[in-house]
Amino acid sequence: MPTDTERASFEAGIKFGSLYHQFAGTPVSPDSAESLGRAMEEAIENQPHCVDVDVTVRTDRIAAELDSQSAEYTELTGRFLDVEMRIEYEGVTARTKMEMEGDYPLMRLVAVEE
Amino acid sequence: MPTDTERASFEAGIKFGSLYHQFAGTPVSPDSAESLGRAMEEAIENQPHCVDVDVTVRTDRIAAELDSQSAEYTELTGRFLDVEMRIEYEGVTARTKMEMEGDYPLMRLVAVEE
Amino acid sequence: MPTDTERASFEAGIKFGSLYHQFAGTPVSPDSAESLGRAMEEAIENQPHCVDVDVTVRTDRIAAELDSQSAEYTELTGRFLDVEMRIEYEGVTARTKMEMEGDYPLMRLVAVEE
Amino acid sequence: MPTDTERASFEAGIKFGSLYHQFAGTPVSPDSAESLGRAMEEAIENQPHCVDVDVTVRTDRIAAELDSQSAEYTELTGRFLDVEMRIEYEGVTARTKMEMEGDYPLMRLVAVEE
């Protein structure tokens, strides 16, 4: 049987995959970044064992992308997101983070503490 | 060649399909309904020719759903949404609405005016 | 009241927005492109008035993208898609197409015929 | 630092959340269930450390749903899915499963083995 730290880690992964694939592809601009980030936080915090979600939609990177293209908005993808989450499962706290590793938005399990 | 009123109607349809299928399935509760509705509005207003999007996430219907199930949140779907949109394309205004028709959330083209 | 050609155009737009925003962000590689394209076609053909959907997921463009990055898959987005659809509504046929216009994946209403 | 079994569990969770939230809301009928299940499997198998994904879209449950409603298709949601996955991370195998627990589609970490 999996341990509580493994289950907490699994729950943390679910939240990350959910957040990313629910919202990837959303039309986004610097002006709409704030409301999108807030909705992502509150939506995922509904999920079981999810205590805190902190999303920053990177308006600086969106603005840079818009400079190089014709449309006035783009689609949400990993490089426009900084995310941190805290999951609590049966007394175990799992902390996770998404950050760019080179050109890849890596979802990382930062710490699992009983 | 399609006319401007037909193109305006096509653009209006794109926005509706986008809004629905980007956000359907999002975890939602009465407490997170407001931020989700706001993000939906601002996201879709980014799209070309989309002048105004008004989304009401129906907390009354979500609350009723939660009364009949074990989880404390549900997934966004058509019966939890009232939506109105205004699209402007080459001087044509298209107005659209989503509302329940029996058990089906019908997307309707309400008016197309030059 | 909108005309049948306008309503057919609206229905065509709904299908395009649905197809795009349901599937944008899906992990895709040259090997999985075929099954994804087939699922997109059959999913959207379920929608009312949607007679035919033809999706080509561009493995050539996906392969080129993979050459320039570290991961072995990417996310589905507009430049990897060629799409054509035929909608029939009350005797009106609407034909649509998605194709790149410069750097933007433009959804176009090609013809509306009674 | 998290252990390899915790990291494997986290990776397994990511895949589950991704699969669910990428595809929830997709229009589905008994006829299109097969292609959708196949696309889900192949899409998620692209993700890192994901060795095997097995999806059964439950045509029996979809057919029962269609009997009770007016439309000829419905939206993909948890009760229409049986899913099993195998993740391998640094010599650790994580097995996961989604199944209904009462009215809730529970994602479960079944086993984590070094």
CSV table of C-alpha atoms in Angstrom, one decimal:
chain,number,residue,atom,x,y,z
A,1,MET,CA,0.0,0.0,0.0
A,2,PRO,CA,1.3,3.5,-0.8
A,3,THR,CA,2.4,5.6,2.2
A,4,ASP,CA,0.8,8.9,3.2
A,5,THR,CA,3.8,10.9,1.8
A,6,GLU,CA,3.3,9.1,-1.5
A,7,ARG,CA,-0.4,9.7,-1.5
A,8,ALA,CA,0.2,13.4,-0.7
A,9,SER,CA,2.6,13.6,-3.6
A,10,PHE,CA,0.1,11.9,-5.9
A,11,GLU,CA,-2.6,14.4,-4.9
A,12,ALA,CA,-0.2,17.3,-5.5
A,13,GLY,CA,0.5,16.0,-9.0
A,14,ILE,CA,-3.2,15.7,-9.8
A,15,LYS,CA,-3.7,19.4,-9.0
A,16,PHE,CA,-0.8,20.5,-11.2
A,17,GLY,CA,-2.0,18.5,-14.2
A,18,SER,CA,-5.5,19.7,-13.7
A,19,LEU,CA,-4.5,23.4,-13.5
A,20,TYR,CA,-2.3,23.2,-16.5
A,21,HIS,CA,-4.6,21.3,-18.9
A,22,GLN,CA,-7.8,23.0,-17.8
A,23,PHE,CA,-6.5,26.4,-18.7
A,24,ALA,CA,-3.7,25.9,-21.3
A,25,GLY,CA,-5.0,27.5,-24.6
A,26,THR,CA,-7.0,30.2,-22.9
A,27,PRO,CA,-6.9,33.5,-24.8
A,28,VAL,CA,-4.8,35.8,-22.7
A,29,SER,CA,-3.4,39.3,-22.8
A,30,PRO,CA,-1.6,41.5,-20.2
A,31,ASP,CA,-5.0,43.1,-19.4
A,32,SER,CA,-6.8,39.7,-18.7
A,33,ALA,CA,-3.9,38.0,-17.0
A,34,GLU,CA,-5.0,39.0,-13.5
A,35,SER,CA,-8.5,37.6,-13.7
A,36,LEU,CA,-7.3,34.4,-15.3
A,37,GLY,CA,-4.7,33.8,-12.5
A,38,ARG,CA,-7.3,34.4,-9.8
A,39,ALA,CA,-9.8,32.0,-11.4
A,40,MET,CA,-7.1,29.3,-11.8
A,41,GLU,CA,-6.2,29.6,-8.1
A,42,GLU,CA,-9.8,29.5,-6.8
A,43,ALA,CA,-10.8,26.7,-9.2
A,44,ILE,CA,-8.0,24.3,-8.2
A,45,GLU,CA,-8.4,25.1,-4.5
A,46,ASN,CA,-11.8,23.5,-4.8
A,47,GLN,CA,-10.1,20.1,-5.3
A,48,PRO,CA,-9.7,17.8,-2.3
A,49,HIS,CA,-6.6,18.3,-0.1
A,50,CYS,CA,-5.6,21.5,-1.9
A,51,VAL,CA,-4.9,24.2,0.7
A,52,ASP,CA,-3.3,26.9,-1.3
A,53,VAL,CA,-2.6,27.7,-5.0
A,54,ASP,CA,-0.6,30.8,-6.0
A,55,VAL,CA,-0.6,31.6,-9.7
A,56,THR,CA,1.2,34.5,-11.4
A,57,VAL,CA,0.5,35.0,-15.0
A,58,ARG,CA,3.6,36.6,-16.4
A,59,THR,CA,2.5,39.7,-18.1
A,60,ASP,CA,6.1,40.6,-19.0
A,61,ARG,CA,6.5,37.4,-21.0
A,62,ILE,CA,3.1,37.8,-22.6
A,63,ALA,CA,3.9,41.4,-23.6
A,64,ALA,CA,7.2,40.2,-25.1
A,65,GLU,CA,5.4,37.5,-27.1
A,66,LEU,CA,2.8,40.1,-28.4
A,67,ASP,CA,5.7,42.3,-29.6
A,68,SER,CA,6.8,39.5,-32.0
A,69,GLN,CA,3.4,38.6,-33.5
A,70,SER,CA,0.4,40.1,-35.3
A,71,ALA,CA,-2.5,39.2,-32.9
A,72,GLU,CA,-3.1,41.3,-29.8
A,73,TYR,CA,-3.5,38.2,-27.5
A,74,THR,CA,-1.9,34.8,-27.2
A,75,GLU,CA,-2.7,31.4,-25.7
A,76,LEU,CA,-1.9,30.5,-22.1
A,77,THR,CA,1.0,28.1,-21.9
A,78,GLY,CA,3.6,27.1,-19.4
A,79,ARG,CA,6.2,29.8,-20.0
A,80,PHE,CA,3.6,32.4,-19.0
A,81,LEU,CA,3.0,30.8,-15.6
A,82,ASP,CA,4.6,30.8,-12.2
A,83,VAL,CA,2.7,28.4,-9.9
A,84,GLU,CA,3.2,27.3,-6.3
A,85,MET,CA,0.8,24.9,-4.4
A,86,ARG,CA,0.5,23.5,-1.0
A,87,ILE,CA,-1.4,20.2,-0.5
A,88,GLU,CA,-2.2,18.6,2.8
A,89,TYR,CA,-3.1,15.0,3.1
A,90,GLU,CA,-3.4,13.1,6.4
A,91,GLY,CA,-0.9,15.4,8.1
A,92,VAL,CA,1.5,15.4,5.3
A,93,THR,CA,2.3,18.7,3.5
A,94,ALA,CA,3.5,18.6,-0.1
A,95,ARG,CA,4.8,21.8,-1.7
A,96,THR,CA,5.1,22.1,-5.5
A,97,LYS,CA,6.3,24.6,-8.0
A,98,MET,CA,6.2,25.1,-11.7
A,99,GLU,CA,9.2,26.9,-13.3
A,100,MET,CA,11.0,27.0,-16.6
A,101,GLU,CA,13.9,24.5,-16.9
A,102,GLY,CA,15.5,25.8,-20.1
A,103,ASP,CA,12.6,25.8,-22.6
A,104,TYR,CA,10.4,23.4,-20.6
A,105,PRO,CA,7.9,24.3,-17.9
A,106,LEU,CA,8.8,21.8,-15.3
A,107,MET,CA,6.4,20.8,-12.5
A,108,ARG,CA,8.5,20.1,-9.4
A,109,LEU,CA,7.7,18.4,-6.1
A,110,VAL,CA,9.7,20.7,-3.8
A,111,ALA,CA,9.1,19.2,-0.4
A,112,VAL,CA,7.1,16.5,1.3
A,113,GLU,CA,6.9,16.9,5.1
A,114,GLU,CA,5.1,14.9,7.8
B,1,MET,CA,-18.5,34.9,-50.9
B,2,PRO,CA,-20.2,35.0,-47.5
B,3,THR,CA,-21.8,38.3,-46.5
B,4,ASP,CA,-20.8,40.5,-43.6
B,5,THR,CA,-23.8,39.4,-41.6
B,6,GLU,CA,-22.9,35.8,-42.2
B,7,ARG,CA,-19.3,36.5,-41.2
B,8,ALA,CA,-20.4,38.3,-38.1
B,9,SER,CA,-22.6,35.3,-37.2
B,10,PHE,CA,-19.6,32.9,-37.7
B,11,GLU,CA,-17.4,35.1,-35.5
B,12,ALA,CA,-20.1,35.0,-32.8
B,13,GLY,CA,-20.3,31.2,-33.0
B,14,ILE,CA,-16.5,30.9,-32.6
B,15,LYS,CA,-16.6,32.9,-29.4
B,16,PHE,CA,-19.3,30.7,-28.0
B,17,GLY,CA,-17.7,27.4,-28.8
B,18,SER,CA,-14.4,28.8,-27.4
B,19,LEU,CA,-15.9,29.9,-24.1
B,20,TYR,CA,-17.7,26.7,-23.5
B,21,HIS,CA,-15.0,24.2,-24.4
B,22,GLN,CA,-12.1,26.1,-22.8
B,23,PHE,CA,-13.9,26.3,-19.4
B,24,ALA,CA,-16.2,23.2,-19.3
B,25,GLY,CA,-14.9,20.8,-16.7
B,26,THR,CA,-13.4,23.5,-14.5
B,27,PRO,CA,-13.8,22.7,-10.8
B,28,VAL,CA,-16.3,25.2,-9.4
B,29,SER,CA,-18.2,25.9,-6.2
B,30,PRO,CA,-20.4,28.8,-5.1
B,31,ASP,CA,-17.3,30.5,-3.7
B,32,SER,CA,-15.2,30.3,-6.8
B,33,ALA,CA,-18.0,31.1,-9.3
B,34,GLU,CA,-17.4,34.8,-9.4
B,35,SER,CA,-13.7,34.7,-10.3
B,36,LEU,CA,-14.4,32.0,-12.9
B,37,GLY,CA,-17.1,34.1,-14.6
B,38,ARG,CA,-14.9,37.1,-14.7
B,39,ALA,CA,-11.9,35.2,-16.2
B,40,MET,CA,-14.2,33.7,-18.9
B,41,GLU,CA,-15.4,37.2,-19.8
B,42,GLU,CA,-12.0,38.8,-20.1
B,43,ALA,CA,-10.4,35.8,-21.8
B,44,ILE,CA,-13.0,35.7,-24.6
B,45,GLU,CA,-13.1,39.5,-25.0
B,46,ASN,CA,-9.5,39.1,-26.2
B,47,GLN,CA,-10.7,37.4,-29.3
B,48,PRO,CA,-11.1,39.4,-32.5
B,49,HIS,CA,-14.4,41.3,-33.0
B,50,CYS,CA,-15.6,40.4,-29.5
B,51,VAL,CA,-16.9,43.6,-27.9
B,52,ASP,CA,-18.7,42.4,-24.8
B,53,VAL,CA,-19.1,39.1,-22.9
B,54,ASP,CA,-21.3,38.8,-19.9
B,55,VAL,CA,-21.1,35.5,-17.9
B,56,THR,CA,-23.2,34.7,-14.8
B,57,VAL,CA,-22.1,31.4,-13.2
B,58,ARG,CA,-25.3,30.3,-11.5
B,59,THR,CA,-24.4,29.7,-7.9
B,60,ASP,CA,-28.0,28.8,-7.1
B,61,ARG,CA,-27.8,25.8,-9.5
B,62,ILE,CA,-24.3,24.8,-8.3
B,63,ALA,CA,-25.5,24.9,-4.7
B,64,ALA,CA,-28.5,22.7,-5.6
B,65,GLU,CA,-26.2,20.2,-7.3
B,66,LEU,CA,-23.9,20.1,-4.3
B,67,ASP,CA,-26.9,19.2,-2.1
B,68,SER,CA,-27.3,16.0,-4.0
B,69,GLN,CA,-23.7,14.7,-4.1
B,70,SER,CA,-20.8,13.9,-1.8
B,71,ALA,CA,-18.1,16.2,-3.1
B,72,GLU,CA,-18.0,19.9,-2.2
B,73,TYR,CA,-17.4,21.1,-5.7
B,74,THR,CA,-18.6,20.2,-9.2
B,75,GLU,CA,-17.5,20.7,-12.8
B,76,LEU,CA,-18.6,23.7,-14.9
B,77,THR,CA,-21.2,22.7,-17.5
B,78,GLY,CA,-23.8,24.5,-19.5
B,79,ARG,CA,-26.7,24.5,-17.0
B,80,PHE,CA,-24.5,26.5,-14.6
B,81,LEU,CA,-24.0,29.3,-17.2
B,82,ASP,CA,-26.0,32.3,-18.4
B,83,VAL,CA,-24.0,34.0,-21.2
B,84,GLU,CA,-24.6,36.9,-23.5
B,85,MET,CA,-22.2,38.3,-26.1
B,86,ARG,CA,-21.9,41.1,-28.5
B,87,ILE,CA,-19.7,40.7,-31.6
B,88,GLU,CA,-19.0,43.5,-34.1
B,89,TYR,CA,-17.7,42.8,-37.5
B,90,GLU,CA,-17.4,45.3,-40.3
B,91,GLY,CA,-20.3,47.4,-39.0
B,92,VAL,CA,-22.5,44.4,-38.2
B,93,THR,CA,-23.5,43.6,-34.6
B,94,ALA,CA,-24.3,40.0,-33.7
B,95,ARG,CA,-25.9,39.3,-30.3
B,96,THR,CA,-25.9,35.8,-28.8
B,97,LYS,CA,-27.2,34.1,-25.7
B,98,MET,CA,-26.8,30.7,-24.0
B,99,GLU,CA,-29.8,29.5,-22.1
B,100,MET,CA,-31.3,26.1,-21.2
B,101,GLU,CA,-33.8,24.7,-23.6
B,102,GLY,CA,-35.3,21.9,-21.6
B,103,ASP,CA,-32.2,19.9,-20.5
B,104,TYR,CA,-29.9,21.3,-23.2
B,105,PRO,CA,-27.8,24.5,-22.9
B,106,LEU,CA,-28.6,26.1,-26.3
B,107,MET,CA,-26.3,28.7,-27.8
B,108,ARG,CA,-28.6,31.1,-29.7
B,109,LEU,CA,-28.0,33.8,-32.3
B,110,VAL,CA,-30.4,36.4,-31.0
B,111,ALA,CA,-30.0,39.3,-33.5
B,112,VAL,CA,-27.7,40.3,-36.4
B,113,GLU,CA,-28.0,44.0,-37.2
B,114,GLU,CA,-26.3,46.2,-39.8
C,1,MET,CA,-34.7,37.5,-36.6
C,2,PRO,CA,-31.5,36.0,-38.0
C,3,THR,CA,-31.8,34.3,-41.4
C,4,ASP,CA,-31.0,30.6,-42.0
C,5,THR,CA,-27.7,31.5,-43.7
C,6,GLU,CA,-26.7,33.5,-40.6
C,7,ARG,CA,-27.8,30.7,-38.3
C,8,ALA,CA,-25.8,28.2,-40.3
C,9,SER,CA,-22.8,30.5,-40.1
C,10,PHE,CA,-23.2,30.8,-36.3
C,11,GLU,CA,-23.4,27.0,-36.0
C,12,ALA,CA,-20.3,26.6,-38.1
C,13,GLY,CA,-18.5,29.1,-35.8
C,14,ILE,CA,-19.5,27.1,-32.7
C,15,LYS,CA,-18.0,24.0,-34.0
C,16,PHE,CA,-14.7,25.7,-34.8
C,17,GLY,CA,-14.4,27.3,-31.4
C,18,SER,CA,-15.3,24.0,-29.7
C,19,LEU,CA,-12.8,22.0,-31.7
C,20,TYR,CA,-10.0,24.4,-31.1
C,21,HIS,CA,-10.5,25.1,-27.4
C,22,GLN,CA,-11.3,21.5,-26.4
C,23,PHE,CA,-8.1,20.2,-27.8
C,24,ALA,CA,-5.6,23.0,-27.7
C,25,GLY,CA,-2.9,22.2,-25.2
C,26,THR,CA,-3.1,18.4,-25.7
C,27,PRO,CA,0.3,16.7,-25.6
C,28,VAL,CA,1.1,15.7,-29.2
C,29,SER,CA,4.0,14.0,-31.1
C,30,PRO,CA,4.2,12.8,-34.7
C,31,ASP,CA,3.3,9.3,-33.4
C,32,SER,CA,0.1,10.4,-31.6
C,33,ALA,CA,-1.0,12.9,-34.2
C,34,GLU,CA,-3.2,10.4,-36.1
C,35,SER,CA,-5.3,9.3,-33.2
C,36,LEU,CA,-5.8,12.9,-32.0
C,37,GLY,CA,-7.0,14.1,-35.3
C,38,ARG,CA,-9.5,11.2,-35.6
C,39,ALA,CA,-10.8,11.9,-32.1
C,40,MET,CA,-11.2,15.6,-32.9
C,41,GLU,CA,-13.2,14.8,-36.0
C,42,GLU,CA,-15.5,12.3,-34.4
C,43,ALA,CA,-16.1,14.4,-31.2
C,44,ILE,CA,-17.1,17.5,-33.1
C,45,GLU,CA,-19.3,15.6,-35.6
C,46,ASN,CA,-21.5,14.7,-32.6
C,47,GLN,CA,-22.5,18.4,-32.4
C,48,PRO,CA,-25.9,19.4,-33.9
C,49,HIS,CA,-25.8,20.2,-37.7
C,50,CYS,CA,-22.2,19.1,-38.1
C,51,VAL,CA,-22.0,16.9,-41.1
C,52,ASP,CA,-18.3,16.5,-41.7
C,53,VAL,CA,-15.1,17.4,-40.0
C,54,ASP,CA,-11.7,16.8,-41.5
C,55,VAL,CA,-8.6,17.3,-39.3
C,56,THR,CA,-5.0,16.9,-40.4
C,57,VAL,CA,-2.6,17.2,-37.5
C,58,ARG,CA,0.6,18.4,-39.3
C,59,THR,CA,3.3,16.0,-38.3
C,60,ASP,CA,5.8,17.8,-40.4
C,61,ARG,CA,5.4,21.0,-38.4
C,62,ILE,CA,5.4,19.1,-35.1
C,63,ALA,CA,8.6,17.4,-36.1
C,64,ALA,CA,10.2,20.7,-37.0
C,65,GLU,CA,9.1,22.1,-33.6
C,66,LEU,CA,10.6,19.1,-31.8
C,67,ASP,CA,13.9,19.7,-33.5
C,68,SER,CA,14.2,23.1,-31.8
C,69,GLN,CA,13.3,22.1,-28.3
C,70,SER,CA,14.3,19.7,-25.5
C,71,ALA,CA,11.1,17.8,-24.9
C,72,GLU,CA,10.0,14.9,-27.1
C,73,TYR,CA,6.4,16.2,-27.5
C,74,THR,CA,4.7,19.5,-27.7
C,75,GLU,CA,1.2,21.0,-27.2
C,76,LEU,CA,-1.4,21.1,-29.8
C,77,THR,CA,-1.9,24.6,-31.2
C,78,GLY,CA,-3.3,26.2,-34.4
C,79,ARG,CA,-0.2,26.0,-36.6
C,80,PHE,CA,-0.3,22.2,-36.3
C,81,LEU,CA,-3.8,21.9,-37.6
C,82,ASP,CA,-5.5,21.9,-41.0
C,83,VAL,CA,-9.2,21.8,-40.5
C,84,GLU,CA,-12.2,21.8,-42.9
C,85,MET,CA,-15.8,21.4,-41.8
C,86,ARG,CA,-19.3,21.2,-43.4
C,87,ILE,CA,-22.3,22.3,-41.5
C,88,GLU,CA,-25.9,21.9,-42.7
C,89,TYR,CA,-28.7,23.9,-41.1
C,90,GLU,CA,-32.2,24.0,-42.5
C,91,GLY,CA,-31.1,23.4,-46.1
C,92,VAL,CA,-28.1,25.8,-45.9
C,93,THR,CA,-24.6,24.4,-46.2
C,94,ALA,CA,-21.7,26.3,-44.5
C,95,ARG,CA,-18.1,25.4,-45.4
C,96,THR,CA,-15.3,26.5,-43.1
C,97,LYS,CA,-11.5,26.1,-43.0
C,98,MET,CA,-8.7,26.9,-40.6
C,99,GLU,CA,-5.4,27.9,-42.1
C,100,MET,CA,-2.4,30.0,-41.2
C,101,GLU,CA,-2.6,33.6,-42.2
C,102,GLY,CA,1.0,34.7,-41.5
C,103,ASP,CA,1.5,33.7,-37.9
C,104,TYR,CA,-2.2,33.5,-37.0
C,105,PRO,CA,-4.4,30.4,-37.4
C,106,LEU,CA,-7.4,32.0,-39.0
C,107,MET,CA,-10.8,30.3,-38.9
C,108,ARG,CA,-12.5,31.2,-42.1
C,109,LEU,CA,-16.1,30.9,-43.4
C,110,VAL,CA,-15.5,29.8,-46.9
C,111,ALA,CA,-19.0,29.5,-48.4
C,112,VAL,CA,-22.6,29.6,-47.3
C,113,GLU,CA,-25.0,28.1,-49.9
C,114,GLU,CA,-28.7,27.6,-49.9
D,1,MET,CA,14.3,16.4,-0.6
D,2,PRO,CA,11.5,14.2,-1.8
D,3,THR,CA,12.3,10.5,-2.4
D,4,ASP,CA,12.0,8.7,-5.7
D,5,THR,CA,8.8,7.0,-4.6
D,6,GLU,CA,7.3,10.4,-3.8
D,7,ARG,CA,8.5,11.8,-7.1
D,8,ALA,CA,7.1,8.8,-9.0
D,9,SER,CA,3.8,9.4,-7.2
D,10,PHE,CA,3.8,13.1,-8.1
D,11,GLU,CA,4.4,12.3,-11.8
D,12,ALA,CA,1.6,9.8,-11.7
D,13,GLY,CA,-0.7,12.5,-10.3
D,14,ILE,CA,0.3,14.9,-13.0
D,15,LYS,CA,-0.7,12.5,-15.7
D,16,PHE,CA,-4.1,11.9,-14.2
D,17,GLY,CA,-5.0,15.5,-13.7
D,18,SER,CA,-3.8,16.2,-17.3
D,19,LEU,CA,-5.8,13.4,-18.8
D,20,TYR,CA,-9.0,14.4,-17.0
D,21,HIS,CA,-8.9,18.2,-17.5
D,22,GLN,CA,-7.7,18.1,-21.1
D,23,PHE,CA,-10.6,15.9,-22.2
D,24,ALA,CA,-13.4,16.6,-19.8
D,25,GLY,CA,-16.2,18.3,-21.7
D,26,THR,CA,-15.5,16.7,-25.0
D,27,PRO,CA,-18.7,15.9,-27.0
D,28,VAL,CA,-19.0,12.1,-26.9
D,29,SER,CA,-21.4,9.4,-28.1
D,30,PRO,CA,-21.2,5.6,-28.1
D,31,ASP,CA,-19.9,5.8,-31.7
D,32,SER,CA,-17.1,8.2,-31.0
D,33,ALA,CA,-16.0,6.7,-27.7
D,34,GLU,CA,-13.4,4.4,-29.2
D,35,SER,CA,-11.5,7.2,-31.0
D,36,LEU,CA,-11.6,9.4,-28.0
D,37,GLY,CA,-10.2,6.8,-25.7
D,38,ARG,CA,-7.4,6.0,-28.1
D,39,ALA,CA,-6.4,9.7,-28.4
D,40,MET,CA,-6.4,10.1,-24.6
D,41,GLU,CA,-4.1,7.1,-24.2
D,42,GLU,CA,-1.6,8.2,-26.9
D,43,ALA,CA,-1.7,11.9,-25.8
D,44,ILE,CA,-0.8,11.2,-22.2
D,45,GLU,CA,1.7,8.6,-23.0
D,46,ASN,CA,3.7,11.4,-24.6
D,47,GLN,CA,4.3,12.9,-21.1
D,48,PRO,CA,7.6,12.2,-19.4
D,49,HIS,CA,7.8,8.9,-17.4
D,50,CYS,CA,4.4,7.7,-18.6
D,51,VAL,CA,4.8,4.2,-19.8
D,52,ASP,CA,1.3,2.9,-20.3
D,53,VAL,CA,-2.2,4.5,-20.2
D,54,ASP,CA,-5.3,2.4,-20.6
D,55,VAL,CA,-8.6,4.2,-21.1
D,56,THR,CA,-12.0,2.7,-21.5
D,57,VAL,CA,-14.8,5.1,-22.4
D,58,ARG,CA,-17.9,3.4,-21.0
D,59,THR,CA,-20.3,3.3,-23.9
D,60,ASP,CA,-22.8,1.5,-21.6
D,61,ARG,CA,-23.0,4.5,-19.3
D,62,ILE,CA,-23.1,7.0,-22.1
D,63,ALA,CA,-26.0,5.1,-23.7
D,64,ALA,CA,-27.9,5.1,-20.4
D,65,GLU,CA,-27.3,8.9,-20.1
D,66,LEU,CA,-28.6,9.5,-23.7
D,67,ASP,CA,-31.8,7.5,-22.8
D,68,SER,CA,-32.6,10.1,-20.2
D,69,GLN,CA,-32.0,13.3,-22.2
D,70,SER,CA,-32.9,15.1,-25.5
D,71,ALA,CA,-29.5,15.5,-27.2
D,72,GLU,CA,-27.8,12.6,-29.0
D,73,TYR,CA,-24.4,13.2,-27.4
D,74,THR,CA,-23.2,14.2,-24.0
D,75,GLU,CA,-20.0,15.6,-22.5
D,76,LEU,CA,-17.1,13.4,-21.3
D,77,THR,CA,-16.9,13.3,-17.5
D,78,GLY,CA,-15.5,11.0,-14.9
D,79,ARG,CA,-18.3,8.5,-14.6
D,80,PHE,CA,-17.8,7.6,-18.3
D,81,LEU,CA,-14.1,6.7,-17.8
D,82,ASP,CA,-12.2,3.7,-16.6
D,83,VAL,CA,-8.5,4.6,-16.5
D,84,GLU,CA,-5.3,2.7,-15.5
D,85,MET,CA,-1.8,4.1,-15.8
D,86,ARG,CA,1.7,3.0,-15.2
D,87,ILE,CA,4.5,5.5,-14.5
D,88,GLU,CA,8.2,4.7,-14.2
D,89,TYR,CA,10.5,7.1,-12.5
D,90,GLU,CA,14.1,6.3,-11.6
D,91,GLY,CA,13.4,2.6,-11.2
D,92,VAL,CA,10.1,3.2,-9.3
D,93,THR,CA,6.8,2.0,-10.8
D,94,ALA,CA,3.6,3.8,-9.8
D,95,ARG,CA,0.3,2.3,-10.7
D,96,THR,CA,-2.9,4.3,-10.7
D,97,LYS,CA,-6.6,3.9,-11.4
D,98,MET,CA,-9.7,6.0,-11.7
D,99,GLU,CA,-12.9,4.4,-10.6
D,100,MET,CA,-16.2,5.6,-9.2
D,101,GLU,CA,-16.4,5.8,-5.4
D,102,GLY,CA,-20.1,6.3,-4.9
D,103,ASP,CA,-20.9,9.3,-7.1
D,104,TYR,CA,-17.3,10.6,-7.3
D,105,PRO,CA,-14.7,9.6,-9.9
D,106,LEU,CA,-11.8,8.9,-7.5
D,107,MET,CA,-8.2,8.9,-8.9
D,108,ARG,CA,-6.3,6.4,-6.8
D,109,LEU,CA,-2.6,5.6,-6.3
D,110,VAL,CA,-2.8,1.8,-6.3
D,111,ALA,CA,0.9,0.8,-5.8
D,112,VAL,CA,4.4,2.3,-5.7
D,113,GLU,CA,7.1,-0.3,-6.1
D,114,GLU,CA,10.9,0.1,-6.3
